[in-house]
Amino acid sequence: MRTPSNAPGIPSQTTPPSPIPSPSPSPSPFKDRRIRAAVIGTGGIARGSHLPALHELTAEGETEIVAAVDIDAASVEAFCADGGIPHAYTDLDRMLQEQHPDLVCICTPPTLHREQSIAALRSGAWVWCEKPPVPTLADYDAVAAEEGTTGNGPYASIVFQHRFGSGAEHVRRLLAQQAMGRPLVAHCQTTWYRNAAYYAVPWRGRWQTEGGGPAMGHGIHQMDLLLDLLGPWSEVRAMAGRLVHDVETEDVSTALVRFGSGALATVVNSVLSPDEVSRIRIDCERATVELTHLYGHSNGNWRITPAPGTPEADVTAWREFGTDVPSSHVAQLRQLIASMRSGRRPRSSGADGRTSLELISALYKSAFTDTTVRSGEIVPGDPYYTALHGGAPGWAPTEATAGSTK
């Protein structure tokens, strides 16, 4: 398929975190009508996450699902029948020409994301693309080059739903205001477990079809959230290994990351860990804030531990997360629709959506070249700009593996 808070412990003068430059708002073409959405790819992520999110926004009067596309005719027809979607297609270009969707949700494997995102953008549709965004920085920049030049876009946003919800929003605000003091030390952990049967699926564990190992396919959510909370990183030093699985990519990686603020972080990504957990911990001058969950979080997954002697009024303010809005596709989609209606670039698009992919590319380069890699170093002409393995001996696909199915 071409397929002002005056509460104790919170400064009244706030500084928004990492603003995303965008053109001045223009009159929105989506005023007073529903956003017409289409879904590309009808597998598990589309059925389990995108379709329910779209249905919830449809019930609120925000969206309508007009079409779905998949190369498997039976799959897309069943998806449309089950989801109450009027038009099923096996050809993306035809769907774009006939249905003219305002928003295209891309739920296909990462190797298809570049072509499909560009096709949707060129048709005038905004894009909401599943992670990993695309396999390389070169691919990401090619998609970004097709975005609109006015406030009305179209823009391509990446699904990083862990950034969204009341918990992440509250902690992001505390950190941006330095309410708990400067962030000093952080830990980012995605330690999951995947067995041999998981990797028996032919496309898994291969650079060409999966894009990368656990750093790319599993840990990207927590790394993206860490970057969203702490801001720009400046350098990374990493190691990677194949300790269990017979794969082209790594099955575990570790990294040390320095941030522009001076904060230092450790990052661990693994598919070898029976006791599965996703965790972010940030030690600030006046408190530690920690998130512990697996595949999604709510207010109850966050914990704030104050330093001795901290005034109780400050602690109470820090722990007031407000109404619980869990991280989810629907939380992100709701903000994306609001951006479309206001004619502004959405979060996790453009430079904001690129940051985690750049860190992952640098992590691989550092691990495979035994060097420290700095932010902004990987540019056109660098082998890691066009391939996460960078052609490194022992890591790049050999002629034999590149031509095999496993």
Coordinates of C-alpha atoms in Angstrom, one line a residue:
M1 CA 0.0 0.0 0.0
R2 CA 1.2 3.5 -0.7
T3 CA 0.3 3.3 2.4
P4 CA -0.7 32.3 38.0
S5 CA -0.5 30.3 40.6
N6 CA 0.0 31.9 44.0
A7 CA -0.1 28.6 45.8
P8 CA 2.7 27.9 48.3
G9 CA 5.8 26.5 46.7
I10 CA 4.9 27.5 43.2
P11 CA 6.3 30.8 41.8
S12 CA 3.7 33.2 40.4
Q13 CA 5.9 34.1 37.5
T14 CA 5.9 31.1 35.2
T15 CA 8.0 30.2 32.2
P16 CA 6.4 27.7 29.7
P17 CA 8.6 24.7 28.9
S18 CA 10.3 24.5 25.6
P19 CA 7.9 26.7 23.5
I20 CA 7.4 25.6 19.9
P21 CA 7.8 28.4 17.4
S22 CA 4.8 28.6 15.1
P23 CA 3.4 31.1 12.6
S24 CA 0.7 33.5 13.8
P25 CA -2.8 31.8 13.9
S26 CA -4.9 32.1 10.8
P27 CA -8.6 31.7 10.5
S28 CA -9.2 28.0 11.0
P29 CA -10.8 26.0 8.1
F30 CA -12.1 23.6 10.8
K31 CA -14.4 26.1 12.6
D32 CA -17.9 25.0 13.4
R33 CA -17.5 21.5 11.8
R34 CA -16.2 18.1 12.7
I35 CA -12.7 17.1 11.8
R36 CA -12.8 14.4 9.1
A37 CA -10.4 11.6 10.1
A38 CA -9.0 8.5 8.3
V39 CA -7.0 5.6 9.8
I40 CA -4.2 4.0 7.9
G41 CA -3.4 0.5 9.0
T42 CA -6.0 -1.6 10.8
G43 CA -3.9 -3.7 13.2
G44 CA -3.8 -3.9 16.9
I45 CA -2.7 -0.3 17.6
A46 CA -5.5 1.1 15.4
R47 CA -8.2 -1.1 17.0
G48 CA -7.0 -0.8 20.5
S49 CA -5.9 2.9 20.7
H50 CA -6.7 5.1 17.7
L51 CA -10.3 3.9 17.0
P52 CA -11.4 4.2 20.7
A53 CA -9.9 7.7 20.9
L54 CA -11.5 8.8 17.7
H55 CA -14.9 7.4 18.8
E56 CA -14.6 9.3 22.1
L57 CA -13.9 12.6 20.2
T58 CA -16.7 11.7 17.8
A59 CA -19.1 11.4 20.7
E60 CA -18.0 14.9 21.9
G61 CA -18.8 16.3 18.4
E62 CA -15.2 16.9 17.5
T63 CA -14.4 14.3 14.8
E64 CA -16.0 11.8 12.4
I65 CA -14.2 8.8 10.9
V66 CA -14.7 8.8 7.2
A67 CA -12.4 6.0 6.0
A68 CA -9.8 3.4 6.7
V69 CA -7.0 1.9 4.6
D70 CA -5.1 -1.3 4.7
I71 CA -3.5 -3.5 2.0
D72 CA -5.5 -6.4 3.5
A73 CA -9.0 -6.0 2.1
A74 CA -10.6 -8.4 4.6
S75 CA -8.9 -6.6 7.5
V76 CA -10.0 -3.1 6.5
E77 CA -13.5 -4.2 5.7
A78 CA -13.9 -5.9 9.1
F79 CA -12.3 -2.8 10.8
C80 CA -14.8 -0.5 9.1
A81 CA -17.8 -2.8 9.8
D82 CA -16.8 -3.1 13.5
G83 CA -16.0 0.7 13.8
G84 CA -19.0 2.0 11.9
I85 CA -16.7 3.6 9.2
P86 CA -18.3 4.2 5.9
H87 CA -15.4 3.7 3.4
A88 CA -12.8 1.0 3.2
Y89 CA -9.8 1.2 0.9
T90 CA -6.8 -0.7 0.0
D91 CA -5.1 2.2 -1.8
L92 CA -4.0 5.3 0.2
D93 CA -3.8 7.7 -2.7
R94 CA -7.3 6.9 -3.9
M95 CA -8.7 7.4 -0.4
L96 CA -6.9 10.8 -0.1
Q97 CA -8.3 11.9 -3.5
E98 CA -11.8 10.7 -2.8
Q99 CA -12.4 11.5 0.9
H100 CA -10.1 14.5 1.5
P101 CA -9.6 13.8 5.2
D102 CA -8.5 16.6 7.5
L103 CA -6.6 14.2 9.7
V104 CA -4.8 11.0 8.9
C105 CA -3.9 8.6 11.7
I106 CA -1.0 6.4 10.7
C107 CA -0.9 3.0 12.4
T108 CA 1.5 1.1 10.1
P109 CA 5.0 -0.2 10.7
P110 CA 7.7 2.6 10.9
T111 CA 9.3 1.8 7.6
L112 CA 6.0 3.0 5.9
H113 CA 5.6 6.2 7.9
R114 CA 7.7 8.5 5.7
E115 CA 5.9 7.7 2.5
Q116 CA 2.5 7.7 4.0
S117 CA 3.0 10.9 6.0
I118 CA 4.3 12.8 3.0
A119 CA 1.3 11.6 0.9
A120 CA -1.1 12.8 3.5
L121 CA 0.6 16.1 4.0
R122 CA 0.7 16.8 0.3
S123 CA -3.1 16.1 0.2
G124 CA -3.6 18.8 2.8
A125 CA -4.3 16.5 5.7
W126 CA -2.7 16.8 9.2
V127 CA -0.9 13.7 10.3
W128 CA -0.9 11.8 13.6
C129 CA 1.7 9.1 13.3
E130 CA 2.4 6.2 15.7
K131 CA 5.8 5.9 17.3
P132 CA 8.5 5.2 16.4
P133 CA 8.1 8.2 14.1
V134 CA 10.3 7.0 11.2
P135 CA 13.5 4.9 11.1
T136 CA 16.0 7.8 10.7
L137 CA 16.6 11.5 11.1
A138 CA 16.8 11.7 7.3
D139 CA 13.3 10.3 7.1
Y140 CA 12.0 12.7 9.8
D141 CA 13.5 15.7 8.1
A142 CA 11.9 14.7 4.8
V143 CA 8.5 14.5 6.4
A144 CA 9.0 17.9 8.2
A145 CA 9.9 19.5 4.9
E146 CA 6.4 18.7 3.6
E147 CA 4.6 20.5 6.5
G148 CA 2.7 23.7 5.8
T149 CA 4.1 27.2 6.2
T150 CA 1.1 28.9 7.7
G151 CA -0.5 28.4 11.1
N152 CA -3.1 26.1 9.6
G153 CA -0.4 23.6 8.6
P154 CA -0.8 20.9 7.8
Y155 CA 1.6 19.4 10.4
A156 CA 2.8 16.0 11.3
S157 CA 2.6 15.0 15.0
I158 CA 4.0 11.9 16.6
V159 CA 2.0 9.7 19.0
F160 CA 3.9 10.3 22.3
Q161 CA 0.8 9.9 24.6
H162 CA 2.9 9.6 27.8
R163 CA 3.6 13.3 27.6
F164 CA -0.1 14.0 28.0
G165 CA -2.5 13.7 31.0
S166 CA -2.7 15.6 34.3
G167 CA 0.3 14.0 36.0
A168 CA 2.9 14.8 33.3
E169 CA 1.4 18.3 32.8
H170 CA 1.6 19.1 36.5
V171 CA 5.2 17.8 36.9
R172 CA 6.3 19.6 33.7
R173 CA 4.9 22.9 35.2
L174 CA 6.7 22.3 38.5
L175 CA 10.0 21.6 36.8
A176 CA 9.7 24.6 34.4
Q177 CA 9.0 26.9 37.3
Q178 CA 11.8 25.3 39.4
A179 CA 9.3 25.0 42.2
M180 CA 11.3 22.1 43.7
G181 CA 14.6 23.7 42.8
R182 CA 16.9 22.8 39.9
P183 CA 16.7 19.3 38.5
L184 CA 20.0 17.6 39.2
V185 CA 19.9 13.8 38.7
A186 CA 17.5 11.7 36.7
H187 CA 16.9 8.0 35.9
C188 CA 14.9 6.8 32.9
Q189 CA 14.1 3.1 32.8
T190 CA 12.2 0.9 30.3
T191 CA 13.0 -2.6 31.5
W192 CA 10.5 -5.0 29.8
Y193 CA 10.6 -8.7 28.9
R194 CA 10.2 -10.2 25.4
N195 CA 10.8 -14.0 24.9
A196 CA 12.0 -15.9 21.9
A197 CA 8.5 -16.3 20.5
Y198 CA 8.2 -12.6 20.3
Y199 CA 11.3 -12.4 18.1
A200 CA 10.2 -15.4 16.0
V201 CA 8.0 -12.9 14.1
P202 CA 10.1 -12.3 11.0
W203 CA 10.2 -8.5 11.0
R204 CA 11.2 -8.1 14.6
G205 CA 14.8 -7.5 15.6
R206 CA 15.8 -6.3 12.2
W207 CA 17.0 -2.8 11.3
Q208 CA 15.1 -2.6 8.0
T209 CA 11.7 -3.6 9.3
E210 CA 11.6 -2.7 13.0
G211 CA 13.9 0.3 12.8
G212 CA 15.9 -0.5 15.9
G213 CA 15.9 -2.5 19.2
P214 CA 14.4 -1.6 22.6
A215 CA 16.0 1.9 22.5
M216 CA 13.9 2.7 19.5
G217 CA 10.8 0.4 19.7
H218 CA 10.2 0.2 23.5
G219 CA 12.2 2.9 25.4
I220 CA 11.3 5.8 23.1
H221 CA 8.2 6.7 25.2
Q222 CA 10.0 7.2 28.5
M223 CA 13.0 8.9 26.8
D224 CA 10.6 11.3 25.1
L225 CA 8.8 12.0 28.4
L226 CA 12.2 12.6 30.1
L227 CA 13.2 15.1 27.4
D228 CA 9.8 16.8 27.6
L229 CA 10.2 17.3 31.3
L230 CA 13.9 18.2 31.5
G231 CA 14.4 20.0 28.2
P232 CA 17.3 19.8 25.7
W233 CA 20.1 17.2 26.1
S234 CA 23.7 18.1 25.3
E235 CA 25.7 14.9 25.1
V236 CA 25.3 11.1 25.5
R237 CA 27.7 8.2 26.2
A238 CA 26.2 4.8 25.6
M239 CA 26.7 1.0 25.5
A240 CA 24.6 -1.7 23.8
G241 CA 24.6 -5.4 23.7
R242 CA 23.0 -8.6 22.3
L243 CA 22.9 -10.7 25.5
V244 CA 20.1 -13.2 24.8
H245 CA 18.3 -12.8 21.5
D246 CA 19.5 -13.8 18.0
V247 CA 18.7 -10.4 16.4
E248 CA 20.4 -7.8 14.2
T249 CA 19.6 -5.0 16.7
E250 CA 20.5 -4.7 20.4
D251 CA 18.4 -6.3 23.2
V252 CA 19.7 -4.0 25.9
S253 CA 21.3 -0.6 26.1
T254 CA 22.5 1.8 28.8
A255 CA 23.4 5.5 28.5
L256 CA 24.6 8.5 30.4
V257 CA 23.0 11.8 29.3
R258 CA 23.9 15.3 30.1
F259 CA 21.2 18.0 29.7
G260 CA 21.6 21.6 28.7
S261 CA 20.7 22.6 32.3
G262 CA 23.6 20.5 33.6
A263 CA 21.5 17.7 35.0
L264 CA 22.8 14.2 34.5
A265 CA 20.7 11.1 33.7
T266 CA 21.0 7.4 33.3
V267 CA 18.9 5.6 30.7
V268 CA 18.3 1.9 30.5
N269 CA 16.3 0.1 27.8
S270 CA 15.9 -3.7 28.0
V271 CA 13.7 -6.5 26.8
L272 CA 15.5 -9.0 29.1
S273 CA 13.8 -8.0 32.4
P274 CA 11.1 -10.4 33.9
D275 CA 10.1 -7.8 36.5
E276 CA 8.8 -5.3 33.9
V277 CA 8.6 -1.6 34.8
S278 CA 8.7 1.9 33.2
R279 CA 10.1 4.5 35.5
I280 CA 11.3 8.1 35.5
R281 CA 12.9 9.6 38.6
I282 CA 14.2 13.2 38.8
D283 CA 16.1 14.4 41.9
C284 CA 15.7 18.2 42.3
E285 CA 17.3 20.4 45.0
R286 CA 14.1 20.3 47.2
A287 CA 12.4 17.1 46.2
T288 CA 12.4 13.9 44.2
V289 CA 9.6 13.2 41.8
E290 CA 9.1 9.7 40.5
L291 CA 6.8 8.0 38.0
T292 CA 6.4 4.2 38.1
H293 CA 4.1 2.4 35.7
L294 CA 4.2 0.1 32.8
Y295 CA 2.3 1.1 29.7
G296 CA 0.5 4.3 30.9
H297 CA 0.1 6.4 33.9
S298 CA -2.4 8.4 36.0
N299 CA -1.9 10.8 39.0
G300 CA -1.5 7.8 41.4
N301 CA 1.6 6.7 39.5
W302 CA 3.5 9.8 40.5
R303 CA 5.2 10.3 43.9
I304 CA 6.9 13.5 45.2
T305 CA 9.3 13.1 48.2
P306 CA 10.4 16.4 49.8
A307 CA 13.9 17.1 51.2
P308 CA 14.1 17.3 55.0
G309 CA 12.9 20.6 56.3
T310 CA 10.7 21.5 53.3
P311 CA 7.7 23.6 54.4
E312 CA 4.5 21.5 54.5
A313 CA 2.6 24.1 52.5
D314 CA 5.1 23.7 49.6
V315 CA 4.7 19.9 49.7
T316 CA 1.0 20.1 49.7
A317 CA 1.0 22.4 46.6
W318 CA 3.4 20.1 44.8
R319 CA 1.2 17.1 45.4
E320 CA -1.9 18.7 44.2
F321 CA -2.2 17.1 40.7
G322 CA -5.8 18.2 40.1
T323 CA -8.4 16.1 38.3
D324 CA -7.0 12.8 37.2
V325 CA -6.5 12.6 33.4
P326 CA -4.5 9.5 32.6
S327 CA -2.0 9.5 29.8
S328 CA -3.6 8.2 26.7
H329 CA -4.1 8.5 23.0
V330 CA -7.4 10.3 23.6
A331 CA -5.6 12.9 25.9
Q332 CA -3.2 13.7 23.1
L333 CA -5.8 13.6 20.3
R334 CA -7.9 16.1 22.2
Q335 CA -5.0 18.5 22.2
L336 CA -4.2 17.8 18.6
I337 CA -7.8 18.6 17.6
A338 CA -7.6 21.9 19.6
S339 CA -4.4 22.8 17.7
M340 CA -6.1 22.2 14.4
R341 CA -9.0 24.4 15.4
S342 CA -6.8 27.2 16.7
G343 CA -4.4 27.0 13.7
R344 CA -1.3 26.3 15.7
R345 CA 1.5 23.7 15.4
P346 CA 0.7 20.8 17.7
R347 CA 3.1 19.4 20.4
S348 CA 5.3 16.5 19.4
S349 CA 5.6 17.8 15.8
G350 CA 8.5 19.5 14.1
A351 CA 11.6 20.1 16.2
D352 CA 9.6 19.1 19.3
G353 CA 8.8 15.7 17.9
R354 CA 12.3 15.2 16.6
T355 CA 14.2 15.4 19.9
S356 CA 13.8 11.8 21.1
L357 CA 14.7 10.4 17.7
E358 CA 17.9 12.5 17.7
L359 CA 18.8 11.2 21.2
I360 CA 18.2 7.6 20.1
S361 CA 20.3 8.1 17.0
A362 CA 23.1 9.5 19.1
L363 CA 22.7 6.7 21.6
Y364 CA 23.3 4.1 18.9
K365 CA 26.2 6.1 17.4
S366 CA 27.9 6.4 20.8
A367 CA 27.4 2.7 21.6
F368 CA 28.7 1.5 18.2
T369 CA 31.6 3.9 17.9
D370 CA 32.7 4.0 21.6
T371 CA 32.5 7.9 21.6
T372 CA 30.6 10.7 23.2
V373 CA 28.0 12.1 20.9
R374 CA 26.8 15.7 21.2
S375 CA 23.5 17.2 20.3
G376 CA 23.4 18.5 16.7
E377 CA 26.3 16.3 15.7
I378 CA 24.4 13.9 13.5
V379 CA 23.7 15.8 10.2
P380 CA 23.5 14.9 6.6
G381 CA 26.7 13.1 5.6
D382 CA 26.9 11.3 8.9
P383 CA 26.2 7.6 8.5
Y384 CA 23.9 7.6 11.5
Y385 CA 21.7 10.3 9.8
T386 CA 20.5 7.7 7.3
A387 CA 20.7 4.5 9.4
L388 CA 20.5 3.9 13.1
H389 CA 23.2 1.2 12.8
G390 CA 25.5 3.6 10.9
G391 CA 27.1 0.8 9.0
A392 CA 29.0 -0.2 12.1
P393 CA 30.8 -3.6 11.8
G394 CA 29.0 -6.3 13.9
W395 CA 25.8 -4.2 13.9
A396 CA 24.9 -3.3 10.4
P397 CA 23.0 -6.0 8.5
T398 CA 25.2 -8.3 6.5
E399 CA 24.3 -9.3 3.0
A400 CA 23.1 -12.6 4.2
T401 CA 20.8 -11.2 7.0
A402 CA 19.6 -8.4 4.8
G403 CA 18.2 -10.9 2.4
S404 CA 16.7 -13.2 4.9
T405 CA 13.4 -13.2 6.7
K406 CA 14.9 -13.8 10.1

